[in-house]
XYZ file of C-alpha atoms in Angstrom:
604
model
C 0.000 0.000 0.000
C 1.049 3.529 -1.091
C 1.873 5.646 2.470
C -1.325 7.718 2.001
C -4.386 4.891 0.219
C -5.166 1.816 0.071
C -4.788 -0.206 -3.621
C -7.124 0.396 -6.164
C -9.183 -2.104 -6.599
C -8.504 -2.768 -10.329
C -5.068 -3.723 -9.125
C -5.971 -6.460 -6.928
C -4.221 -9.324 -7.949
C -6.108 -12.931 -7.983
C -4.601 -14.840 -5.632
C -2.886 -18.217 -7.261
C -5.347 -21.042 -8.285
C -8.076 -18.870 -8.254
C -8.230 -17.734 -11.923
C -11.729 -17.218 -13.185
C -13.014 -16.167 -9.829
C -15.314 -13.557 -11.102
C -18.076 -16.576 -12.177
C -19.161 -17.680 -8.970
C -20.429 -14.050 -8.325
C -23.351 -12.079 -10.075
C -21.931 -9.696 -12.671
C -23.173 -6.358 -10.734
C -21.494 -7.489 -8.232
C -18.027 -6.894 -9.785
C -15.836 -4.347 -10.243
C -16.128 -3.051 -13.697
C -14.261 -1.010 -16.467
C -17.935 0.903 -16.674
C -17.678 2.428 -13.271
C -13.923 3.000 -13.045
C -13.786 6.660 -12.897
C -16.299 6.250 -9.857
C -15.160 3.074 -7.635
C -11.933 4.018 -7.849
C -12.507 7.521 -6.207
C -14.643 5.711 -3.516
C -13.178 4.955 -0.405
C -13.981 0.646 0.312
C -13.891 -1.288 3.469
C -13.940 -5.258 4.116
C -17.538 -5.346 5.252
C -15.843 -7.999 7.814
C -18.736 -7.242 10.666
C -21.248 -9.004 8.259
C -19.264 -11.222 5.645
C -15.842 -11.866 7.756
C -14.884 -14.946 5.293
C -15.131 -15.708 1.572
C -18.814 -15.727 0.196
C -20.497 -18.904 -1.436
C -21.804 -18.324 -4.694
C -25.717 -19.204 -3.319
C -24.893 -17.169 -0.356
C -24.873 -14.281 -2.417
C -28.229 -13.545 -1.916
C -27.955 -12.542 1.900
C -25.401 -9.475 0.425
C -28.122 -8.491 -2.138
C -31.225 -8.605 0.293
C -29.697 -5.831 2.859
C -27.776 -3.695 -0.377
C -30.851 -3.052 -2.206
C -33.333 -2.755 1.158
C -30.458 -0.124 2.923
C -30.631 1.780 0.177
C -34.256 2.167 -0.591
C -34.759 2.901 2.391
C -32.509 5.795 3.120
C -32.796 7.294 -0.426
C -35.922 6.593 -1.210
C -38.382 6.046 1.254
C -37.470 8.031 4.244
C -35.131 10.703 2.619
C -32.802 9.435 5.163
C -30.680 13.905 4.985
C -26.926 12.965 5.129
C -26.634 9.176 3.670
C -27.998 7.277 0.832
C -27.360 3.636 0.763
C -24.341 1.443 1.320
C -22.631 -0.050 -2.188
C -21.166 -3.433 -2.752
C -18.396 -4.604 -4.646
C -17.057 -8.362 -4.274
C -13.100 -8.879 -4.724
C -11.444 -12.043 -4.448
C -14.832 -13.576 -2.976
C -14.685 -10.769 -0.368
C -17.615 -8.354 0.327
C -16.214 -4.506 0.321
C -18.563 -1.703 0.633
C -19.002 2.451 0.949
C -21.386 4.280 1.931
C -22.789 7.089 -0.502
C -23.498 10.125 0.427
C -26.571 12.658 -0.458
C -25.557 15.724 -2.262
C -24.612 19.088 0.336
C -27.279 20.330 -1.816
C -29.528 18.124 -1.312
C -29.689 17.915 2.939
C -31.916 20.399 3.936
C -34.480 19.910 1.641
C -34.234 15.771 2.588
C -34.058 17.134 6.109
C -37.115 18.610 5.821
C -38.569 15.537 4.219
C -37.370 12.598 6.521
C -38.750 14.774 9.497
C -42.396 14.453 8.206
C -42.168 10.862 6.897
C -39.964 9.414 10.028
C -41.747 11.594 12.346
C -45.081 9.864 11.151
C -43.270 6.197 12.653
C -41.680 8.005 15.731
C -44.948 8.938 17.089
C -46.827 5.468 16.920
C -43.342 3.186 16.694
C -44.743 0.985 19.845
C -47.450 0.019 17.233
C -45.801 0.101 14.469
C -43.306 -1.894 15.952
C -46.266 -4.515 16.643
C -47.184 -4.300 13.481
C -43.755 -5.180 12.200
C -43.442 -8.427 14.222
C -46.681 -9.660 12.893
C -45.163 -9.204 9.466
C -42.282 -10.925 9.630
C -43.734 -13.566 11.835
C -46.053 -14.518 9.104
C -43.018 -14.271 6.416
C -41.208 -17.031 8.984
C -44.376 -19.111 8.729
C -44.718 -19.291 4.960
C -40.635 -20.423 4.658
C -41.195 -22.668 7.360
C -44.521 -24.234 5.403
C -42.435 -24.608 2.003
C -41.552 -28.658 1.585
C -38.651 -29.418 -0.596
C -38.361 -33.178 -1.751
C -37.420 -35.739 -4.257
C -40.410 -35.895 -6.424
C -42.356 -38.786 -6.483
C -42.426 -41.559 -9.054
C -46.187 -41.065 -9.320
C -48.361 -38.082 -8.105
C -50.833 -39.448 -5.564
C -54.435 -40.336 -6.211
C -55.339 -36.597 -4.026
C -53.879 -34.363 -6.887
C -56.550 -36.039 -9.075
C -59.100 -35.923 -6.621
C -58.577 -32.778 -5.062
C -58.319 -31.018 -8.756
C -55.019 -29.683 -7.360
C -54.431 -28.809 -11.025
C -50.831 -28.298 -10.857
C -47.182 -30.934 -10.280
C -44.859 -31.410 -7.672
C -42.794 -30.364 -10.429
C -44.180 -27.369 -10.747
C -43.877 -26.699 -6.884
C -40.518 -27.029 -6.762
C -39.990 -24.290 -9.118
C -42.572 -21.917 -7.540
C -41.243 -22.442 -3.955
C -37.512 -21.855 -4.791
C -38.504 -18.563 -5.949
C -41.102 -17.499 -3.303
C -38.127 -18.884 -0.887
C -35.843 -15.914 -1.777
C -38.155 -13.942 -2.876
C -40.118 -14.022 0.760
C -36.269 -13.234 1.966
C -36.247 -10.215 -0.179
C -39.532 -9.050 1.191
C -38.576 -9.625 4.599
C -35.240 -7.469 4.379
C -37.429 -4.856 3.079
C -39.578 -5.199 6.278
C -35.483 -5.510 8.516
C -34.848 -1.556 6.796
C -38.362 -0.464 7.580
C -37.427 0.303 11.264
C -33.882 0.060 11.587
C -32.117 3.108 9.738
C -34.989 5.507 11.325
C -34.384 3.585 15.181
C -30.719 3.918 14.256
C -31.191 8.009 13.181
C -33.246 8.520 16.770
C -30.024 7.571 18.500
C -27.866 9.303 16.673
C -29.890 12.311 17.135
C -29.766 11.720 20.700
C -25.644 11.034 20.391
C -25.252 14.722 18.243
C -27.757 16.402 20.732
C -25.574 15.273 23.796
C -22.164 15.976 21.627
C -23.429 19.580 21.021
C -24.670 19.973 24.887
C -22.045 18.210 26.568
C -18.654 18.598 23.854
C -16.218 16.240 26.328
C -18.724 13.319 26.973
C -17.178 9.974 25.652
C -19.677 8.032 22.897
C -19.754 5.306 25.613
C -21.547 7.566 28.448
C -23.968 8.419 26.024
C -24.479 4.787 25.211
C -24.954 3.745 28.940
C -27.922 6.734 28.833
C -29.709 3.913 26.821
C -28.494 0.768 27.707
C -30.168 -1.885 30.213
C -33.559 -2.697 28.724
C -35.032 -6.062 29.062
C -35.013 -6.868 25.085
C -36.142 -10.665 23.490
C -32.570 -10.879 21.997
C -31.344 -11.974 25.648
C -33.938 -14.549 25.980
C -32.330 -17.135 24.213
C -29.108 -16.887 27.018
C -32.087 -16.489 29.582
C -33.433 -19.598 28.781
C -29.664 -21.532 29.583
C -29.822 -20.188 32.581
C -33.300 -20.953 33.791
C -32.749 -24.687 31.973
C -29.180 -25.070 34.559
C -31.313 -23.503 37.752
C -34.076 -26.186 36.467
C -31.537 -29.190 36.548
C -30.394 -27.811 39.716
C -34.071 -28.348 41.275
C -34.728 -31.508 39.753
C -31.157 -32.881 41.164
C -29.086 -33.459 37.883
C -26.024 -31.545 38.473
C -23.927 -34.384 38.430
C -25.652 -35.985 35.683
C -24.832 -32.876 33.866
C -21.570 -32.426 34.778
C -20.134 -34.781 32.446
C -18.734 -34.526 29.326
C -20.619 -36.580 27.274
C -22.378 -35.350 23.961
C -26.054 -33.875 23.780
C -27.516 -37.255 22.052
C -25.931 -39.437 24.709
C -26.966 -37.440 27.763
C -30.969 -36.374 26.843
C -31.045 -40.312 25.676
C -29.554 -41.481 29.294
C -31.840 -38.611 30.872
C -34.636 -40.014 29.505
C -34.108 -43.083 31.394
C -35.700 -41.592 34.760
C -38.492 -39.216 35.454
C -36.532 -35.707 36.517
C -34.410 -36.607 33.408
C -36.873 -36.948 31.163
C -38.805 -34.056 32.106
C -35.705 -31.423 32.195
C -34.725 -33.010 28.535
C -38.684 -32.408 27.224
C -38.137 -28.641 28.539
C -35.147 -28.796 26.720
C -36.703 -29.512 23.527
C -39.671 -27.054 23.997
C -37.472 -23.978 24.292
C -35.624 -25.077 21.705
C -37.903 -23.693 18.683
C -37.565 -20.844 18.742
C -35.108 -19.582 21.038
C -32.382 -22.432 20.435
C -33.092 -20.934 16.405
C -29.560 -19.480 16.423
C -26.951 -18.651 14.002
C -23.437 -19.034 15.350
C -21.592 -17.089 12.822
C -18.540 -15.013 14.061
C -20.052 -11.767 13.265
C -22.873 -10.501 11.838
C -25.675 -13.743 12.240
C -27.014 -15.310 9.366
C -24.863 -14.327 6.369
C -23.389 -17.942 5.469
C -25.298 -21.425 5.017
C -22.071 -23.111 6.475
C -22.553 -22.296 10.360
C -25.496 -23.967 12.760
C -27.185 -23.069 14.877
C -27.724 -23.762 18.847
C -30.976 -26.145 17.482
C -28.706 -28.383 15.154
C -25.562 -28.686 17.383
C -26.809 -28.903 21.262
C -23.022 -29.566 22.348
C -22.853 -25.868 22.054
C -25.813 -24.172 24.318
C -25.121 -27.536 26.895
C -21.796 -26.161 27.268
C -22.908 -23.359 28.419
C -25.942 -24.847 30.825
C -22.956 -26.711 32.239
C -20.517 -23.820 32.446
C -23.829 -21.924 34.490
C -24.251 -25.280 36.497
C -21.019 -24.971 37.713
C -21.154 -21.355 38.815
C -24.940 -21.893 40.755
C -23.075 -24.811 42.246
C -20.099 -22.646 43.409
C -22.500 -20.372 44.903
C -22.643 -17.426 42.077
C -25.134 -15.208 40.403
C -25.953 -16.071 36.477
C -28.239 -13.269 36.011
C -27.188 -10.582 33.567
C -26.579 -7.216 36.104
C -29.707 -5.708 34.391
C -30.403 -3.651 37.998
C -26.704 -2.324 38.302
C -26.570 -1.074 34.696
C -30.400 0.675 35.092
C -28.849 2.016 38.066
C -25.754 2.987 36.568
C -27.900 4.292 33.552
C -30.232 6.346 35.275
C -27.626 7.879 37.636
C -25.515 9.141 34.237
C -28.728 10.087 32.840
C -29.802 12.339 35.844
C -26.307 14.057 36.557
C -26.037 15.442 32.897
C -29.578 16.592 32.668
C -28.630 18.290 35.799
C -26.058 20.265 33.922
C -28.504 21.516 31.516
C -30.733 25.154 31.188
C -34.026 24.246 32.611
C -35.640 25.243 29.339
C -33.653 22.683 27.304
C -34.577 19.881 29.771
C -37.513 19.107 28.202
C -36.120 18.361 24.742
C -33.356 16.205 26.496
C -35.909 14.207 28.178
C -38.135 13.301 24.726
C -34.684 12.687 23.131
C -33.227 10.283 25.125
C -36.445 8.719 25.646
C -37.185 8.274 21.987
C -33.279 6.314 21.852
C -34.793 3.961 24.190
C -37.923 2.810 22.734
C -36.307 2.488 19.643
C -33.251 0.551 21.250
C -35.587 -2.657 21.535
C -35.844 -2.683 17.884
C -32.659 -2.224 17.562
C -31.545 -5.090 19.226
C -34.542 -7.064 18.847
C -34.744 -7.278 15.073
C -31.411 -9.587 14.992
C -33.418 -12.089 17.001
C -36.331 -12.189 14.386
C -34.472 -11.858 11.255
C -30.695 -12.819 11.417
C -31.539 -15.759 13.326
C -34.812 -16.699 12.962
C -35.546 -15.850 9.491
C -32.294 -16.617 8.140
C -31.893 -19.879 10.156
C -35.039 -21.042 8.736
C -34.203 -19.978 5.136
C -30.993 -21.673 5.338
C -32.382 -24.460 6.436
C -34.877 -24.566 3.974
C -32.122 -24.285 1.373
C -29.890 -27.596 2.420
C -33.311 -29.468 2.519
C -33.455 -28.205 -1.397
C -29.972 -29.532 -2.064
C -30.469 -32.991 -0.614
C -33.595 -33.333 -2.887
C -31.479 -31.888 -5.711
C -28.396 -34.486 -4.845
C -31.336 -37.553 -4.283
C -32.830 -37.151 -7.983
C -29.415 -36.915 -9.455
C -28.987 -33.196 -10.286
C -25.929 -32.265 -8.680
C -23.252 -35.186 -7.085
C -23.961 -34.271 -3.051
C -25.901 -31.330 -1.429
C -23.153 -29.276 -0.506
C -22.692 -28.801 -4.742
C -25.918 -26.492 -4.918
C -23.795 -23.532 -2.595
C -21.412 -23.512 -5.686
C -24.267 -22.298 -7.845
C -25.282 -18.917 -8.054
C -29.024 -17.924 -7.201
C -30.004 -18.053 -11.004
C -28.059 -21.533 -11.550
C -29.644 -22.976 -8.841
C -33.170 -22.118 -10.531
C -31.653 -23.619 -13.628
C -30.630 -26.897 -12.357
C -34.663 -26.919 -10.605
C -35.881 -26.480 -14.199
C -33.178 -28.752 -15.701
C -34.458 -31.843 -13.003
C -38.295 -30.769 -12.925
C -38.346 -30.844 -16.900
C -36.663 -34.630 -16.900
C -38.628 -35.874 -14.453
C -41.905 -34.513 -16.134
C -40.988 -36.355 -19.407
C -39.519 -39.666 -17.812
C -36.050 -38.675 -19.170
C -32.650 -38.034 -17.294
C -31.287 -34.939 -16.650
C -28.158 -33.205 -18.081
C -27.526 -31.038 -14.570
C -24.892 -33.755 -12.461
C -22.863 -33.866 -16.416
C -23.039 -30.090 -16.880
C -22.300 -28.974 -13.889
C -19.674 -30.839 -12.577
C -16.535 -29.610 -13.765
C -18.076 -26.170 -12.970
C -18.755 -26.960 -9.228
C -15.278 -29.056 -9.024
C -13.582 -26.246 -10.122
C -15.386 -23.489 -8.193
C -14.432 -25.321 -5.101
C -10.551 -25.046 -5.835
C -11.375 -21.468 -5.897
C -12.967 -21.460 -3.626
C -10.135 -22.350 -1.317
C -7.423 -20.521 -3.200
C -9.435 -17.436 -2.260
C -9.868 -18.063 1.812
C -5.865 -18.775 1.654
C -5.772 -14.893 0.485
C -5.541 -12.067 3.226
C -7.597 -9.443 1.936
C -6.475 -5.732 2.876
C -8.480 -3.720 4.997
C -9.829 -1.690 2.233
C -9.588 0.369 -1.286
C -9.144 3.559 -2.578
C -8.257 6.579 -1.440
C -9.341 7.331 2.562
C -11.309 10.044 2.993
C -9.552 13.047 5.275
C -12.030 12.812 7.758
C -14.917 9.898 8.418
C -17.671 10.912 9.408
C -20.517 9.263 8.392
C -22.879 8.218 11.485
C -23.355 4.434 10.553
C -19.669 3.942 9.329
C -18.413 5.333 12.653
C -21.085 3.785 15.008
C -22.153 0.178 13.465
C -18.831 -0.525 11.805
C -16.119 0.877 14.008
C -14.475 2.497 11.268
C -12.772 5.972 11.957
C -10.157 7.996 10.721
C -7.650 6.712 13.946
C -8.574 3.330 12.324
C -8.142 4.024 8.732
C -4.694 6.036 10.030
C -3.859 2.554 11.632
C -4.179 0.358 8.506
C -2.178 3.023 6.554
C 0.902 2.635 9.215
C 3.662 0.980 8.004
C 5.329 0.570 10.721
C 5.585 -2.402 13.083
C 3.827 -3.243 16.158
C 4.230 -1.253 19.196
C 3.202 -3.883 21.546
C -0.799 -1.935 21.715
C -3.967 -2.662 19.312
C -6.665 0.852 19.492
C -9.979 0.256 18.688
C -13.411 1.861 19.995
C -14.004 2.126 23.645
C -17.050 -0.511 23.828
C -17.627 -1.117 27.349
C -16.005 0.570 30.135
C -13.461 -0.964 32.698
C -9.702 -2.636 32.930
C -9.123 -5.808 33.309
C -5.476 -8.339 32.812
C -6.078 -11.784 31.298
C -5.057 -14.133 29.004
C -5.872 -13.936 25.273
C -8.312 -16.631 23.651
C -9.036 -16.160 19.664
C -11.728 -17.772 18.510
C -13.033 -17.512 15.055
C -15.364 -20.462 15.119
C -18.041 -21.337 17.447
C -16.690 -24.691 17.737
C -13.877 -23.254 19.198
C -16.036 -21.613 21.904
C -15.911 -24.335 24.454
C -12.253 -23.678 24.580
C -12.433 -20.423 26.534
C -11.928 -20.566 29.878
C -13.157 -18.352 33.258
C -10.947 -14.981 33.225
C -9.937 -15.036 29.484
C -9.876 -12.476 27.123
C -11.872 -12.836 23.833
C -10.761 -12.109 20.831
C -12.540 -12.368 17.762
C -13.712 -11.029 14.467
C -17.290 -10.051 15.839
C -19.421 -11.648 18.653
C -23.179 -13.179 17.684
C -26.092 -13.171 20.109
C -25.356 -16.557 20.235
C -22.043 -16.551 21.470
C -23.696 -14.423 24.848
C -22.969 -17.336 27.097
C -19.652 -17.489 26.979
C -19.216 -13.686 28.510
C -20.224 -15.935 31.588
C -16.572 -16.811 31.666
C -15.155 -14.229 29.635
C -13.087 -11.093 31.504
C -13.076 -9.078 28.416
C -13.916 -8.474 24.782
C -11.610 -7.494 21.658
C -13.139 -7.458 18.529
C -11.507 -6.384 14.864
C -14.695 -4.759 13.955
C -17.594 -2.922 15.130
C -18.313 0.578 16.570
C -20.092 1.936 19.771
C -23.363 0.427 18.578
C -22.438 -3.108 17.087
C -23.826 -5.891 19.202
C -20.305 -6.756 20.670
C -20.083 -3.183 22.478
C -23.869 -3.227 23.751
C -23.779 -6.461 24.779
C -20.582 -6.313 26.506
C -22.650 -3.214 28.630
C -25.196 -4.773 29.453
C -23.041 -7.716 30.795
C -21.205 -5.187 32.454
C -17.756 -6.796 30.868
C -14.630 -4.122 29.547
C -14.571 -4.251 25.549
C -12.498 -2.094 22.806
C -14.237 -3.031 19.239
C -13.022 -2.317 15.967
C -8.862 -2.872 16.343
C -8.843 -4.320 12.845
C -6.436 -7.014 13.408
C -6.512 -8.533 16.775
C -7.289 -11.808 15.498
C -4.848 -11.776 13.210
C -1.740 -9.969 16.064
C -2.943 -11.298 19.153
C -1.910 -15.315 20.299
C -3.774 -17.239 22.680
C -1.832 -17.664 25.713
C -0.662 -14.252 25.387
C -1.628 -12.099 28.377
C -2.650 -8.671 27.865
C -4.859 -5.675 29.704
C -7.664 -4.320 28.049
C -8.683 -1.081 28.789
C -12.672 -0.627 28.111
C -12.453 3.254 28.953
C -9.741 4.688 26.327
C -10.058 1.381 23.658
C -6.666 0.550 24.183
C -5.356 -3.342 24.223
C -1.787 -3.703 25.432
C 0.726 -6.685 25.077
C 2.077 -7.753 28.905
């Protein structure tokens, strides 16, 4: 990299054995000769806190569900005044993105406009908000009621004597396409709330920056934080499930270390047993519905969730276990940080003009009631929705792999969105006639060879981001979701060594010494141990058990408002987000202090 930018990104170089790259991914997707003189005067980031690892050709579609909903949303819909959407570019099987901004021009007048329109939501969001969850609800229902299976040698006798009037055939085409097409529709329904929630708080952020000009981003945070929101529920109901064993006297049945499947079947031997595992298997659906990815949840088919690998939520029912056992508290400090919140809240409204108390009061009270959403919508679209969706789609491929049209089910994720509707038509269109399909013969040498390419491109190290930087970063949701800043961008440019410190984003306040623990996998996560330090790309709501034995947080991405940062509040656990490269500097074993109040990580 040049001392002041990053490379162009029309001198990227493919990384060896990956020739050809470019046809696993949708052609507006790419960088192209067409939009030169603009991309490469754009300023691009690794969109790492949602796509952290190479993309899938099928998995694709997650990107293009939030690029096209963003930006509707803020440039069309609301008038959102400084930003318009977010644009994607995929390099080397990496996503990289920028946010564009509205004209100078072109504020006030979209000020004006977004006050009216968002202003309408603002003052009826608790309904609106119960509106919403009704909506996507019944968009989880209709993926959930879609079937997808090898079609039958011979229709049965009911679709002649029902008049059904129409093939299993002819299902399988329809539901592919109302399957990501319901996903579109849904991510329409994630943007209807969440850019408008997101400008409330900022609002609230500027007003306090502008009142207060020495108050830290993470005191205005705490103004907001400790509200009982459904995304905690899922952790909630580990807890309650340990303090449930604990009553019915299986702690040392529990206390093993034997797999899911061979402790619920020896539970089920006895009574208590078999009651604690059928509570089990109630909560699971929905709240065991979670994605595990490190990051952002939900944006690759390859991770489970909590419902297909138990090992991972009993780890943490045993880790809880142990602690009730010990004699400790497993409740989140929701008290201490309403305290906490409340007694920040009330000493800077103290410092205010009586006549601008008023407008601080509606402000900070509008940044909670939209904070639910906030939080909340990961729980009913990221996980839910997306778990379901996924899940749907492997059920596709091992129908697809049974009848012959691709070699095993893991093929179809090599096949773009439109290839996959192809290869439906392709094995719909033999089966109608009685004939055999050319899909397994076609599309094997492509698949075989998008798989080497696959893994030539997760063997590359992509650089942090494009283009030239901009002299100062400003942009709310760049600074606040993503952690990027121009200290960070200033970091990547250095080319000098390492000083023995990472700097990131003050998440979560306090300092704490302890030994580093990377983990980039959720398989990983029964590794950590009590009074480590995490380290890791980005934390999921899934991965909230483990701050049970976690002393602090580091994270390479993510600002004051990504999930690692507020949930590391309201767990009351020190966090600095956004360093870039901790995963990649940082060695477990290592021991290093973490300081949560100036988002600065030293070496020891």
């Amino acid at each position: 990299m040049a001392a002041d930018r990053f490379p162009s990104p029309f001198d990227i170089e493919t990384p060896p054995g990956a020739e050809g790259w470019e046809s696993m991914y949708d052609w507006y997707h790419l960088f192209g000769s067409e939009r030169r003189e603009l991309d490469e005067g754009r300023f691009w980031f690794a969109d790492r806190l949602h796509h952290p690892d190479v993309l899938h050709p099928y998995d694709e579609i997650q990107c293009e569900c939030w690029w096209q909903a963003l930006g509707a949303f803020n440039t069309r819909i609301f008038a959102m005044p400084p930003a318009f959407g977010v644009d994607q570019r995929i390099v080397n099987g990496r996503l990289y993105v920028t946010p564009v901004a509205a004209p100078a021009e072109d504020v006030a007048a979209r000020a004006e406009e977004f006050g009216k329109r968002a202003g309408h939501y603002y003052e009826r969001w608790d309904a609106i908000y119960t509106e919403w969850k009704e909506k996507v609800t019944a968009k989880l229902e209709e993926i959930r009621a879609l079937r997808f299976e090898p079609l039958p040698d011979l229709e049965p006798e009911s679709t002649v004597f029902d008049h059904t009037g129409h093939s299993a055939g002819f299902r399988m085409i329809r539901d592919f396409d109302r399957l990501v097409l319901t996903m579109y529709e849904t991510y329409q329904y994630h943007f209807e709330l969440l850019n408008i929630g997101y400008a409330a708080y900022l609002t609230f952020f500027a007003m306090c920056r502008q009142a207060f000009p020495d108050i830290s981003d993470q005191s205005i945070s705490r103004m907001v934080g400790g509200l009982r929101v459904e995304l905690y529920r899922p952790d909630d109901e580990l807890k309650r499930l340990a303090k449930e064993a604990q009553r019915l006297g299986l702690v040392e049945r529990l206390s093993g270390t034997e797999d899911a499947a061979t402790l619920f079947a020896a539970l089920r031997q006895d009574a208590a047993g078999a009651e604690w595992v059928a509570d089990w298997e109630r909560t699971a659906d929905p709240w065991f519905l979670i994605n595990t990815d490190p990051g952002h949840p939900g944006g690759y088919h390859t991770y489970p969730t909590w419902a297909d690998q138990p090992d991972i939520p009993l780890a943490s029912v045993r880790e809880y276990l142990r602690r009730l056992t010990d004699g400790e508290s497993i409740d989140r400090p929701t008290d201490e940080v309403l305290a906490e919140r409340d007694r920040i809240t009330a000493g800077y409204r103290e410092l205010l003009a009586d006549d601008d108390r008023a407008t601080f009061d509606d402000t900070v009270a509008l940044a909670r009631q939209v904070f639910a959403f906030i939080e909340e919508h990961v729980l009913y679209i990221e996980h839910w929705m997306w778990a379901t969706f996924w899940a749907k789609s492997h059920e596709l491929s091992r129908a697809l792999a049974a009848m012959g049209e691709i070699d095993e089910p893991e093929d179809m994720f090599f096949l773009r969105r439109y290839e996959v509707a192809e290869a439906i038509y392709d094995c719909v269109a033999a089966w109608s006639v009685g004939s055999r399909p050319r899909g397994a013969d076609h599309l094997r040498p492509l698949i075989a060879r998008r798989r080497e390419i696959y893994t030539a491109l997760r063997a590359w190290e992509p650089p942090p981001a494009l283009g030239p930087p901009p002299t100062q970063i400003d942009e709310p949701f760049t600074v606040m979701l993503w952690g990027i800043t121009t200290a960070s961008v200033s970091e990547w440019l250095r080319a000098d060594g390492d000083d023995g410190t990472l700097r990131g984003t003050a998440g979560s306040p306090g300092v704490v010494e302890g030994p580093v623990r990377v983990v980039t996998h959720p398989s990983e996560l029964p590794d950590v141990q009590p009074g480590d330090v995490l380290v890791c790309p980005a934390t999921s709501p899934a991965w909230a058990p483990v701050f049970a034995r976690t002393a602090a947080t580091v994270s390479d991405v993510g600002g004051i408002m990504s999930h690692t940062a507020i949930v590391c509040r309201e767990y009351g656990m020190p966090a600095v987000v956004g360093t870039g490269n901790a995963v990649a500097t940082l060695r477990t074993g290592q021991r290093v202090r973490v300081d949560g109040d100036t988002g600065v990580v030293t070496v020891l």
